PDB file of C-alpha atoms in Angstrom:
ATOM      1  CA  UNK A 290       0.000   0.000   0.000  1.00 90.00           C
ATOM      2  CA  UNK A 291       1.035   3.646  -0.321  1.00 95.00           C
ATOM      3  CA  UNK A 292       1.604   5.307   2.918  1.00 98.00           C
ATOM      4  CA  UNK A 293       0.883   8.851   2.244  1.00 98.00           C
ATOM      5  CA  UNK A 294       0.920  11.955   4.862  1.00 98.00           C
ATOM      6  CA  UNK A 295      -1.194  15.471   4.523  1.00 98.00           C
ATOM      7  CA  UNK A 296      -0.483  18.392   6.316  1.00 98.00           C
ATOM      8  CA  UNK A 297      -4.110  20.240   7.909  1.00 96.00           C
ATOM      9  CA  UNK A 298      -3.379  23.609   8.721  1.00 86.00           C
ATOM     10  CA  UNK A 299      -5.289  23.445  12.180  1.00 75.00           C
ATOM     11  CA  UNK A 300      -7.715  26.947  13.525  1.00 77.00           C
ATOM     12  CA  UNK A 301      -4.861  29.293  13.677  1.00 70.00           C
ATOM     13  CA  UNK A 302      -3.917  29.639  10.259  1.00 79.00           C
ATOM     14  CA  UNK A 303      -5.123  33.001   8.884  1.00 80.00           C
ATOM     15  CA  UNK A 304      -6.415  33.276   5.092  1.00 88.00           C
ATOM     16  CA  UNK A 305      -3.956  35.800   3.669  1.00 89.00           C
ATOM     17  CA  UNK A 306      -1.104  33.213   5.070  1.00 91.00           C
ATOM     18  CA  UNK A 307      -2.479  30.019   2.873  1.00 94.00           C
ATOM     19  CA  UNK A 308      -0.271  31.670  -0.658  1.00 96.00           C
ATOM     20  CA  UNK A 309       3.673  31.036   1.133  1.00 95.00           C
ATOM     21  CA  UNK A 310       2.138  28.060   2.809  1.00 96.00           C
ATOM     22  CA  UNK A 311       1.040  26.261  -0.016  1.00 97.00           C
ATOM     23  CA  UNK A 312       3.802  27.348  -2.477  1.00 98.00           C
ATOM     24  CA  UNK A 313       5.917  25.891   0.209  1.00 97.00           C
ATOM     25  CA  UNK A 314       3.827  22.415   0.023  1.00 98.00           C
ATOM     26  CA  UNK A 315       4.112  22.516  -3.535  1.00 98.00           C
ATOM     27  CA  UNK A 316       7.577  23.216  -3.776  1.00 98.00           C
ATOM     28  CA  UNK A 317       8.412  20.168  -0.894  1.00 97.00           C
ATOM     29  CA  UNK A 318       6.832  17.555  -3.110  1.00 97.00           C
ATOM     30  CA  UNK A 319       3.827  17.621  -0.109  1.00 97.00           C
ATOM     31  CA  UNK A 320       1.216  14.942  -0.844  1.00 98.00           C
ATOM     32  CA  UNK A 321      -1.858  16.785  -0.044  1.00 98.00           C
ATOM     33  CA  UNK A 322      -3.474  19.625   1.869  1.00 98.00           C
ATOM     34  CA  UNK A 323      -6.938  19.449   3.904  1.00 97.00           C
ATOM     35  CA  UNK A 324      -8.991  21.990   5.099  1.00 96.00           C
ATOM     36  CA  UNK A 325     -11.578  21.424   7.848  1.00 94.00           C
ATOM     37  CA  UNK A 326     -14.697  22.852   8.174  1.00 94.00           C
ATOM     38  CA  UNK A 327     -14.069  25.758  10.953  1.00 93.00           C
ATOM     39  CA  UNK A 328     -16.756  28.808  10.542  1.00 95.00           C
ATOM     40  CA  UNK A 329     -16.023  30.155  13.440  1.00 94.00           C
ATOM     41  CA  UNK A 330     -12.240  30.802  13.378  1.00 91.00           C
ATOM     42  CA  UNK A 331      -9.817  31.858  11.396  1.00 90.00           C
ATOM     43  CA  UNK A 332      -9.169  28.753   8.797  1.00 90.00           C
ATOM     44  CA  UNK A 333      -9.654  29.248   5.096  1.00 93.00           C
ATOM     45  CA  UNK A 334     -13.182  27.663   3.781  1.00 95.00           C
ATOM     46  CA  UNK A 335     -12.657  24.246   2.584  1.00 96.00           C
ATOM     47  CA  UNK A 336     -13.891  24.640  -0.854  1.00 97.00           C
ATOM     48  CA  UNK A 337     -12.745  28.198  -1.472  1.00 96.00           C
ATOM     49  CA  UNK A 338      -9.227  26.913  -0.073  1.00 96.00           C
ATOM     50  CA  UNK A 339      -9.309  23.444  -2.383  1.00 97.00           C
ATOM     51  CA  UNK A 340     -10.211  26.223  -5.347  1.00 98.00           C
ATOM     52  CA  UNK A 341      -7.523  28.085  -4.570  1.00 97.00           C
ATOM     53  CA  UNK A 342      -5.021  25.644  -4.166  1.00 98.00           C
ATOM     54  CA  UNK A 343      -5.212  23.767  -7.644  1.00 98.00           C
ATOM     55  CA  UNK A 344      -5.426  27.014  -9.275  1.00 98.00           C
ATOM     56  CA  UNK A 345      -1.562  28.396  -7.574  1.00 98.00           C
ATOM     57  CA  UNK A 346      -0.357  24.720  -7.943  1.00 98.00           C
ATOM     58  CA  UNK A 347       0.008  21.966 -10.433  1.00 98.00           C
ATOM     59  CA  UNK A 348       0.684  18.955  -8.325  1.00 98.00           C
ATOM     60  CA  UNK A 349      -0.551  19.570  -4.728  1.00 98.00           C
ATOM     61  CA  UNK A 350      -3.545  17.273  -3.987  1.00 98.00           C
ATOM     62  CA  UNK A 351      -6.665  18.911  -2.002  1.00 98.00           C
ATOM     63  CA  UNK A 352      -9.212  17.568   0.501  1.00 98.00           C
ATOM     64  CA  UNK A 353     -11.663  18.336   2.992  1.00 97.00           C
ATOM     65  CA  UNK A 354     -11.240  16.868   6.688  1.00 92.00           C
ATOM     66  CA  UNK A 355     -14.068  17.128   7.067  1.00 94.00           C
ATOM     67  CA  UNK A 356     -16.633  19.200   5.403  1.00 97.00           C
ATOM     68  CA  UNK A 357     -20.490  18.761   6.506  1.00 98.00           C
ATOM     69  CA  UNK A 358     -22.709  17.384   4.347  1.00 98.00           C
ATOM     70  CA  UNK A 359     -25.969  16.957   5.709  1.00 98.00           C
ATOM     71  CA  UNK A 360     -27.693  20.743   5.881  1.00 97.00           C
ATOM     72  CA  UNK A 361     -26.043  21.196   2.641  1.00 98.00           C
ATOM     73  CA  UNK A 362     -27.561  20.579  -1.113  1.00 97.00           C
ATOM     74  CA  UNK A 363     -26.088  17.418  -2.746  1.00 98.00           C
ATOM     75  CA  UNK A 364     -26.596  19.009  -5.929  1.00 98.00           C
ATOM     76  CA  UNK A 365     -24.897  21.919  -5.297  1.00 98.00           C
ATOM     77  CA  UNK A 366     -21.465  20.099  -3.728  1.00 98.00           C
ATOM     78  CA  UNK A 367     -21.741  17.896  -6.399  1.00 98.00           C
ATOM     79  CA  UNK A 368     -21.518  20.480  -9.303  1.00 97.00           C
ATOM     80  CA  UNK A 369     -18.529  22.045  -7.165  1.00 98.00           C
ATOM     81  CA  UNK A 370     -16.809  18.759  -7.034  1.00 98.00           C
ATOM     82  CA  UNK A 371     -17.321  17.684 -10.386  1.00 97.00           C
ATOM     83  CA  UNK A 372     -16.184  21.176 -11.605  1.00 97.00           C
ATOM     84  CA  UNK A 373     -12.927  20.654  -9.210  1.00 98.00           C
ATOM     85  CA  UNK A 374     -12.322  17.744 -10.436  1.00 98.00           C
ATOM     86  CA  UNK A 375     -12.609  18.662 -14.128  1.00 97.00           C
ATOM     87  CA  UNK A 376     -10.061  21.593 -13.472  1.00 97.00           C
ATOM     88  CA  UNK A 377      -7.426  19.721 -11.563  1.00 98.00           C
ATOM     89  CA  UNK A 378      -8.008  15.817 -12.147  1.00 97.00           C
ATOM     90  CA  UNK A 379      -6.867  13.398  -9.459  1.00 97.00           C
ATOM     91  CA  UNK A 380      -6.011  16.097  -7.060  1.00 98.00           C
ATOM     92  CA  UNK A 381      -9.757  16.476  -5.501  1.00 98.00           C
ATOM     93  CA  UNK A 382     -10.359  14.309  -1.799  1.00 98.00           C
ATOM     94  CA  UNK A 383     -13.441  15.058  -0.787  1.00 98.00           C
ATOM     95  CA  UNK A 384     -14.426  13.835   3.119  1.00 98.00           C
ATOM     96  CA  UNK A 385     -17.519  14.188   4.464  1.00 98.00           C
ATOM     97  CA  UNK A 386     -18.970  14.200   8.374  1.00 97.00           C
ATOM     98  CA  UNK A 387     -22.040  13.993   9.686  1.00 96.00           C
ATOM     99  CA  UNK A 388     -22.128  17.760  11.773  1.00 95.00           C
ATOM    100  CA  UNK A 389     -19.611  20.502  12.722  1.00 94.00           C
ATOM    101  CA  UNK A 390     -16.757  19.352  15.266  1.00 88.00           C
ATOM    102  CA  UNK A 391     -18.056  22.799  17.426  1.00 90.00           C
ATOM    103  CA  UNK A 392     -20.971  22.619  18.882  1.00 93.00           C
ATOM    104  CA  UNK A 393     -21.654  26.339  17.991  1.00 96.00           C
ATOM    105  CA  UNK A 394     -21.685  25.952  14.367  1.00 97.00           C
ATOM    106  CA  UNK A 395     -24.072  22.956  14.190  1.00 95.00           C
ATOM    107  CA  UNK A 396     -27.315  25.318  13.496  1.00 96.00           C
ATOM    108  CA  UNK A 397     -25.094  26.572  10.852  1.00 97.00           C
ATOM    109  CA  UNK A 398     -25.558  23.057   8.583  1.00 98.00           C
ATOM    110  CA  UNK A 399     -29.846  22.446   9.756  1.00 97.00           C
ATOM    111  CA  UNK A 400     -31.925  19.295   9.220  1.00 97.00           C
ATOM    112  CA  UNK A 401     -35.152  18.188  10.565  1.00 96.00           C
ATOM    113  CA  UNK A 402     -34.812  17.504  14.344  1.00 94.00           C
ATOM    114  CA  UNK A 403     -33.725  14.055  14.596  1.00 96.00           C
ATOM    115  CA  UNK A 404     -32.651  13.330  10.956  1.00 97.00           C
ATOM    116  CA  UNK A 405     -29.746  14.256  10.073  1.00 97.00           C
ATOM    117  CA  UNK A 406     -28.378  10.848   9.923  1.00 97.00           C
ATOM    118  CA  UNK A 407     -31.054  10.116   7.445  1.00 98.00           C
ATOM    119  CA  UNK A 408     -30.355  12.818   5.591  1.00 98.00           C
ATOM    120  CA  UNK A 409     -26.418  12.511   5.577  1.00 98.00           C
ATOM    121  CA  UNK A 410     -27.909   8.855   3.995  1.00 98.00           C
ATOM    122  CA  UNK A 411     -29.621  10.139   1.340  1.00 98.00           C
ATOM    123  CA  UNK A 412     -27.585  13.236   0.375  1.00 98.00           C
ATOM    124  CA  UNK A 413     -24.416  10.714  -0.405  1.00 98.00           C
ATOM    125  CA  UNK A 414     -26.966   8.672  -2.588  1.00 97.00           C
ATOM    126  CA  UNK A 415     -27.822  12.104  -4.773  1.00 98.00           C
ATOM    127  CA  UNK A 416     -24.070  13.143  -4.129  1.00 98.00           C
ATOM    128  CA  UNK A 417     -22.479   9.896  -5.642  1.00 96.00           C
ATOM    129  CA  UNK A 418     -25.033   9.313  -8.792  1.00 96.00           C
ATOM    130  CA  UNK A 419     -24.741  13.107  -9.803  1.00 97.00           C
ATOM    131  CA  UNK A 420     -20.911  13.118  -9.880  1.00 95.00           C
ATOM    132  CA  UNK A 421     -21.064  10.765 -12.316  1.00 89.00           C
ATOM    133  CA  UNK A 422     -22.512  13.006 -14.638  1.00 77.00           C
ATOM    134  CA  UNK A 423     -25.137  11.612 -15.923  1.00 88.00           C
ATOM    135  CA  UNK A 424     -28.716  12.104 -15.568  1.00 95.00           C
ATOM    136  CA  UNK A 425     -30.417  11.834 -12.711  1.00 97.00           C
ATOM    137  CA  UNK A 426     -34.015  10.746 -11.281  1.00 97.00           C
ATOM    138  CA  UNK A 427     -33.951  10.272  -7.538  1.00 97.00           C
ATOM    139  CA  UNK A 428     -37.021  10.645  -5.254  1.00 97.00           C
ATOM    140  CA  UNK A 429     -36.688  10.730  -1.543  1.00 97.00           C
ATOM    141  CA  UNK A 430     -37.668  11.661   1.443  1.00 97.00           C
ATOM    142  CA  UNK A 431     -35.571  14.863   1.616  1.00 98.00           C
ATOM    143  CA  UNK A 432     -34.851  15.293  -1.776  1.00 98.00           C
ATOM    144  CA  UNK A 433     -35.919  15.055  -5.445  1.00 97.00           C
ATOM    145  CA  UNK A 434     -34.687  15.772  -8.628  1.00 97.00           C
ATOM    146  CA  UNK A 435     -36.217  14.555 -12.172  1.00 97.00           C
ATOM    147  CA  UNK A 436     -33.699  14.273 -14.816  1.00 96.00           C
ATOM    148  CA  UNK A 437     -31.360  16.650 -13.272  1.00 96.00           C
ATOM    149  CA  UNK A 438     -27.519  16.551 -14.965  1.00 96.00           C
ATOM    150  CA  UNK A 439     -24.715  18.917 -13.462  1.00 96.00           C
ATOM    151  CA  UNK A 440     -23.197  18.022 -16.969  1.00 94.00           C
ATOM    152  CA  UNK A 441     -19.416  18.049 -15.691  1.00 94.00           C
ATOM    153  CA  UNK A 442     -17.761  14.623 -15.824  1.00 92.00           C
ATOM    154  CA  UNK A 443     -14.451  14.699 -14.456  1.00 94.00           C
ATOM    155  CA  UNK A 444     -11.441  12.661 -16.617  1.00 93.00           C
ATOM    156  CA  UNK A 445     -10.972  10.806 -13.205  1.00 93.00           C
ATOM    157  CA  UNK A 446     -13.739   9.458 -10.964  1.00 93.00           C
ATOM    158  CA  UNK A 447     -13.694  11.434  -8.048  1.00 97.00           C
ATOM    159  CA  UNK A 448     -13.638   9.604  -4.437  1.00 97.00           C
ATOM    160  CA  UNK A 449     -15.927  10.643  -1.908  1.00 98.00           C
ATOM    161  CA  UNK A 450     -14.406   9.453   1.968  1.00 98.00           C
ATOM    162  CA  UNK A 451     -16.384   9.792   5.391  1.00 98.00           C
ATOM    163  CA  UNK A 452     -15.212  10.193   8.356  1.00 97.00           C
ATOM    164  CA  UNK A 453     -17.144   8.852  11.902  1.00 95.00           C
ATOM    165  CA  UNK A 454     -15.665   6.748  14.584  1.00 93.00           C
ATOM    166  CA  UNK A 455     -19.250   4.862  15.401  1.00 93.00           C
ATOM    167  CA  UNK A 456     -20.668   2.207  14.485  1.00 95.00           C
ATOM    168  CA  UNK A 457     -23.339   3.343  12.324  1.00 96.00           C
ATOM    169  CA  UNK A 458     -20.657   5.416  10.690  1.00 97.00           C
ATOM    170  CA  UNK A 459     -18.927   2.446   9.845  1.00 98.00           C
ATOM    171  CA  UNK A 460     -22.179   0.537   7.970  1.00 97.00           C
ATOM    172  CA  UNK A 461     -22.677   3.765   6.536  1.00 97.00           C
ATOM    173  CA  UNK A 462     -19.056   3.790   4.870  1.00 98.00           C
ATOM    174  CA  UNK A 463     -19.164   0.473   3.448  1.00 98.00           C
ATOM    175  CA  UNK A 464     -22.568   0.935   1.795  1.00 97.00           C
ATOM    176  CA  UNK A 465     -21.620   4.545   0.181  1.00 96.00           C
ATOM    177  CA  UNK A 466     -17.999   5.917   0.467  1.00 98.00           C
ATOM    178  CA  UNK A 467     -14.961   5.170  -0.922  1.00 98.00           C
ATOM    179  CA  UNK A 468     -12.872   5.479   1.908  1.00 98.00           C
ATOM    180  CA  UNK A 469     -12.314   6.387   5.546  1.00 98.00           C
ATOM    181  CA  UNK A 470     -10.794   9.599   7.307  1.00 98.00           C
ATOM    182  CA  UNK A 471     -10.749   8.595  10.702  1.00 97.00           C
ATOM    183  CA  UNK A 472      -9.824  10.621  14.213  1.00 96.00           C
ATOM    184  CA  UNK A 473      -8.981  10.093  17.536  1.00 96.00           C
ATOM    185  CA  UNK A 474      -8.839   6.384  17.428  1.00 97.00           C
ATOM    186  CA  UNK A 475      -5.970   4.147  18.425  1.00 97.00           C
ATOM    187  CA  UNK A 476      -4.414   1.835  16.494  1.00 98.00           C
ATOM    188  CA  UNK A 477      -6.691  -0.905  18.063  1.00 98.00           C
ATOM    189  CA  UNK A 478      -9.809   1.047  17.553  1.00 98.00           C
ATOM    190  CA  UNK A 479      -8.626   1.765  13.883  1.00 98.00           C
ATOM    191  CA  UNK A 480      -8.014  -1.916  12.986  1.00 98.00           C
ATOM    192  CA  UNK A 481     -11.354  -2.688  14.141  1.00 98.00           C
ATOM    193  CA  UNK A 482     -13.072   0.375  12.449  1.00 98.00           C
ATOM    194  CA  UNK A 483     -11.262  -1.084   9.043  1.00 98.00           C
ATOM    195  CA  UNK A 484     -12.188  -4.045   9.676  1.00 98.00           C
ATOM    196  CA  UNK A 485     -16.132  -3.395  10.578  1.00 98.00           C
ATOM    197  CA  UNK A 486     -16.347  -1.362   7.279  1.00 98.00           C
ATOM    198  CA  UNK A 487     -14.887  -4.062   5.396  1.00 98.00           C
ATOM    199  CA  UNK A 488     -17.414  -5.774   6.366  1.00 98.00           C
ATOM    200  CA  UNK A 489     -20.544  -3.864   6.027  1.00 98.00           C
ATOM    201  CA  UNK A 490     -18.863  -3.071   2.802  1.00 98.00           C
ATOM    202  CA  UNK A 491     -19.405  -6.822   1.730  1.00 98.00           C
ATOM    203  CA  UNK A 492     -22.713  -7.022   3.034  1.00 98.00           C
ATOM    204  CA  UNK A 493     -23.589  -4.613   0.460  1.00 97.00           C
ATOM    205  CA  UNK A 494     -21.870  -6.351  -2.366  1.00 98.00           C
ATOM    206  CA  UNK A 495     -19.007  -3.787  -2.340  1.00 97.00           C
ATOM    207  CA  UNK A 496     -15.600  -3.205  -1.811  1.00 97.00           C
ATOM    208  CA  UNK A 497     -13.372  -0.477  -0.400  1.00 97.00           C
ATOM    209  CA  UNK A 498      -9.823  -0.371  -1.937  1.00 98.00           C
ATOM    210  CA  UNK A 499      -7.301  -1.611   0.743  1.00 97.00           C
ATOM    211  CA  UNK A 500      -5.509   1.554   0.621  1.00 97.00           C
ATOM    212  CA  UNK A 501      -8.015   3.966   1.347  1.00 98.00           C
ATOM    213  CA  UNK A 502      -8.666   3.640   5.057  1.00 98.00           C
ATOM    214  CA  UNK A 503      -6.893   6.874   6.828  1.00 98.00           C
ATOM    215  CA  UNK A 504      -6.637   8.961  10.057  1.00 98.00           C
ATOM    216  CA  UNK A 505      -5.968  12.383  10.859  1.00 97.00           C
ATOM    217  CA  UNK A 506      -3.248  12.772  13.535  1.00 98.00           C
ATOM    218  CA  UNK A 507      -2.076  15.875  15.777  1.00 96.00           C
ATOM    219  CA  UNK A 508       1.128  16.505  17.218  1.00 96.00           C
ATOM    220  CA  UNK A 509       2.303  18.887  19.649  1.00 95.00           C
ATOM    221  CA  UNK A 510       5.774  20.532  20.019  1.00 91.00           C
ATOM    222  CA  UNK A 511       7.368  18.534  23.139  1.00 92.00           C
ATOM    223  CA  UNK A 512       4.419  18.987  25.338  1.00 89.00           C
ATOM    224  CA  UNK A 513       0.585  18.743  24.369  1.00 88.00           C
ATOM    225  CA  UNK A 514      -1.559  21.614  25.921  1.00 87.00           C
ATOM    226  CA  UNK A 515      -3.239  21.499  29.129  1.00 89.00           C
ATOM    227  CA  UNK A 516      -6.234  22.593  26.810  1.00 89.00           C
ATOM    228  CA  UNK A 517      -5.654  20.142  24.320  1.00 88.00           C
ATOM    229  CA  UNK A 518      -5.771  17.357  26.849  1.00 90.00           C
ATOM    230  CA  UNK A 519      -9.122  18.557  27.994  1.00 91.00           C
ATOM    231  CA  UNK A 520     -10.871  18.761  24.776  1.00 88.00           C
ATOM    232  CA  UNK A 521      -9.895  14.827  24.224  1.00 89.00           C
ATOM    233  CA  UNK A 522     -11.072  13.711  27.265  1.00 93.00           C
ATOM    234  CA  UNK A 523     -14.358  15.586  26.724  1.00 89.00           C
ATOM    235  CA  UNK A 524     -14.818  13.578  23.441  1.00 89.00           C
ATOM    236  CA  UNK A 525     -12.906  10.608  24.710  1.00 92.00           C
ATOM    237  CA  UNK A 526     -13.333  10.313  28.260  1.00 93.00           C
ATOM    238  CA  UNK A 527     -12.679   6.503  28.514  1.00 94.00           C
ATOM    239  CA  UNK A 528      -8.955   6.900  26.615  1.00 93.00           C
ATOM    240  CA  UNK A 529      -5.931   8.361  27.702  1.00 93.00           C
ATOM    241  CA  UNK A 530      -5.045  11.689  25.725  1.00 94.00           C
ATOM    242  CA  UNK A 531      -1.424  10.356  25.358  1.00 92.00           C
ATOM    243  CA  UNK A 532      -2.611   7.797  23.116  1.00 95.00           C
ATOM    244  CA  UNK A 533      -4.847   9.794  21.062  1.00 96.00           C
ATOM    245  CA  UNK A 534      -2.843  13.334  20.723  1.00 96.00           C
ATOM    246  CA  UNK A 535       1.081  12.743  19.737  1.00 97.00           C
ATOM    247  CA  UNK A 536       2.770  15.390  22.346  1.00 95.00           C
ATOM    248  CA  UNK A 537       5.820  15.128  20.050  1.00 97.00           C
ATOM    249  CA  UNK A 538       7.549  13.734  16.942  1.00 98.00           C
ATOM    250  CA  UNK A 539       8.582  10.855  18.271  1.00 98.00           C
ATOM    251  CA  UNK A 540       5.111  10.028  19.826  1.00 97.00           C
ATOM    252  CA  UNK A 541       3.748  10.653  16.146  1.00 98.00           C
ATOM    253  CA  UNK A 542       5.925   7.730  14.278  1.00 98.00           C
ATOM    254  CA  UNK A 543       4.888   4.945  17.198  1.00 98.00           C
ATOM    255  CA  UNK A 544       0.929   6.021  16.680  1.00 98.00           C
ATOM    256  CA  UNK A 545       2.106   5.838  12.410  1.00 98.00           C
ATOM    257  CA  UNK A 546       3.694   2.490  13.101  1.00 98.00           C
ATOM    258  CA  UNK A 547       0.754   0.926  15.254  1.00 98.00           C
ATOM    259  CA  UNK A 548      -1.757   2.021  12.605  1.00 98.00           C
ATOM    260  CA  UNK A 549       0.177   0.948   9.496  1.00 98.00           C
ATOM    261  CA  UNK A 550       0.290  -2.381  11.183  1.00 98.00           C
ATOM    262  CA  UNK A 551      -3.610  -1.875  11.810  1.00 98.00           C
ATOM    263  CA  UNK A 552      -3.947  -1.880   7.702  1.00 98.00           C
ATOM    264  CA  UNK A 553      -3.890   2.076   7.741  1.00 98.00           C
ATOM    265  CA  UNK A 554      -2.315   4.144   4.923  1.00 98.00           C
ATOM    266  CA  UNK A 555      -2.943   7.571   4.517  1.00 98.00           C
ATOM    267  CA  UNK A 556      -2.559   9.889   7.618  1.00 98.00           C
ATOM    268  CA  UNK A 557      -3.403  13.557   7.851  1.00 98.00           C
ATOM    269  CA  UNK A 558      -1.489  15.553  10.410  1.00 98.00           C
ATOM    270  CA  UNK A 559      -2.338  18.700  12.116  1.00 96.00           C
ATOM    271  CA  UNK A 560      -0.529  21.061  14.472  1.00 95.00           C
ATOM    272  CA  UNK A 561      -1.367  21.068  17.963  1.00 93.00           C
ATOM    273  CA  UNK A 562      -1.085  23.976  20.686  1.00 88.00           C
ATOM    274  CA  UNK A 563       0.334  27.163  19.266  1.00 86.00           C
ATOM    275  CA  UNK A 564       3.565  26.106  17.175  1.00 86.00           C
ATOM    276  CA  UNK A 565       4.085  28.612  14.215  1.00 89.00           C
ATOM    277  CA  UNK A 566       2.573  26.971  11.042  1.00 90.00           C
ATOM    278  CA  UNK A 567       6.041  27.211   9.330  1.00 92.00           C
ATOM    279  CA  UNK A 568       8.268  25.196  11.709  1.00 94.00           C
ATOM    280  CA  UNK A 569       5.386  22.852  11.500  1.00 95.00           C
ATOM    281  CA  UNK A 570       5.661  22.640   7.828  1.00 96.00           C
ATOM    282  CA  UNK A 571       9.508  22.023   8.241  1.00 96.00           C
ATOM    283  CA  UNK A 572       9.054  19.329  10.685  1.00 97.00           C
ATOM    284  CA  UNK A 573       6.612  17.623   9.162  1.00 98.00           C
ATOM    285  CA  UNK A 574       8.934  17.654   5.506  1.00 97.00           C
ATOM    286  CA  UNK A 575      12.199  16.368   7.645  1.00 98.00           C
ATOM    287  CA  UNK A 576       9.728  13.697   9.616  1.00 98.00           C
ATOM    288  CA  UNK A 577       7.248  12.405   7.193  1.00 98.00           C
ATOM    289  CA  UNK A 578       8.348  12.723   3.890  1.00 97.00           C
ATOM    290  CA  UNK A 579      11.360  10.064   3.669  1.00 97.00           C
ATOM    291  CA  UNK A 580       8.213   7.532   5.471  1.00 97.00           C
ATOM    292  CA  UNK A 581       6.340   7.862   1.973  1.00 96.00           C
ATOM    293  CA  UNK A 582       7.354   4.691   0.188  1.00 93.00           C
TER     294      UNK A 582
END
């Protein structure tokens, strides 16, 4: 499999910083860039900063880690996919989640009280059968469209991950994605996760290709923030931060090599704490780049 590494930019990066960041990606032979879906601070938005990107660059791939789906129309990120896609083929990685990662912004993306699993369901279903270009006839409960084409087929098919760390996150990524973008797991949890959408992947008379079952990763600068360590437990309160949060470089190749074993492969890595995006970027090309095989 090809191990591959992204660099995420984090909350702290400010827009008019993203040009010398990702000329210096592109100039490092960087794999890929991801931008998360973060109204409320002062990260780039994911599709104006995947736009952007392809346009200043010729090789750099782009992705979302992840951008919300449900409260948005599949017919509209579909037509903004496709036309990525047809503009800078290969280089568009889509990942989708079910609702912000900030409680504040989840009004922000509305559903129906109660549904927005449902309609994360059904979205991907219109999402997947209009990027294909064709014409399209789907009736649902949410939403309907009658011979609707966003007429944009992209040279390349383009991949659409999920991320989730439940079970019904797993079913749901064997029965519609192409691949996973996992968080906050350990390499235990992970194999298991892989394994459980294997599964419901088969169950549905698919498969997902071995290599695209991922994990975004954080690592601090020697020591991870009291602050830090408080936001995992509040999402993870039966795990140890430690094994979750890499407090330094070191920490970050033993979580790599304990979920490469686990039948991981591509890993996107984010600052953590208040390290200056630039001797991130530097780190990260001295750590992770010679592990790309």
């Amino acid at each position: 499999m090809k191990i591959r590494f992204g660099v995420s930019l984090g909350t702290n990066t400010a827009v008019g910083e993203l040009p010398r960041i990702v000329d210096r990606l592109e100039s490092a032979g960087i794999d890929s860039l991801w931008f998360s879906e973060l109204v409320y601070t002062p990260a780039v938005d994911p599709f104006a900063g995947m736009a952007y990107t392809v346009g200043r660059t010729e090789r750099l791939k782009v992705g979302t880690s992840v951008a919300v789906l449900p409260g948005r129309n599949p017919v509209l990120v579909a037509k903004q996919l496709a036309s990525l896609a047809a503009l800078a083929p290969k280089r568009i990685l889509p990942a989708f989640g079910l609702r912000p990662a900030a409680p504040a912004e989840w009004n922000l993306f509305p559903v129906p009280d109660g549904q927005r699993a449902a309609v994360f369901d059904e979205a991907l279903e219109l999402l997947r059968a209009l990027l294909t270009g064709d014409e399209v006839t789907f009736t649902g409960r949410y939403f309907h469209v009658e011979a609707a084409s966003i007429h944009v087929r992209p040279p390349a098919p383009v991949d659409v991950w999920l991320g989730g760390s439940a079970p019904a996150a797993f079913r749901r990524i064997g029965r519609l994605a192409d691949g996973w973008l996992g968080s906050f797991l350990t390499p235990d949890e992970a194999r298991a996760a892989r394994e459980n959408i294997e599964q419901a992947a088969a169950e549905a008379g698919r498969a997902i290709e071995p290599d695209h079952f991922g994990l975004s990763l954080g690592v601090a600068d020697g020591v991870m923030p009291d602050e830090i360590a408080a936001a995992v437990r509040h999402r993870r309160p039966d795990a140890d931060p430690a094994d979750l949060v890499a407090a330094d470089w070191p920490q970050l190749h033993k979580q790599i090599d304990g979920l490469v074993a686990a039948g991981l492969s591509k890993f996107v890595v984010r600052p953590v704490g208040t390290v200056p995006v630039d001797e991130f970027v530097d780190r990260f090309i001295d750590e992770l780049l010679p592990r790309q095989n």
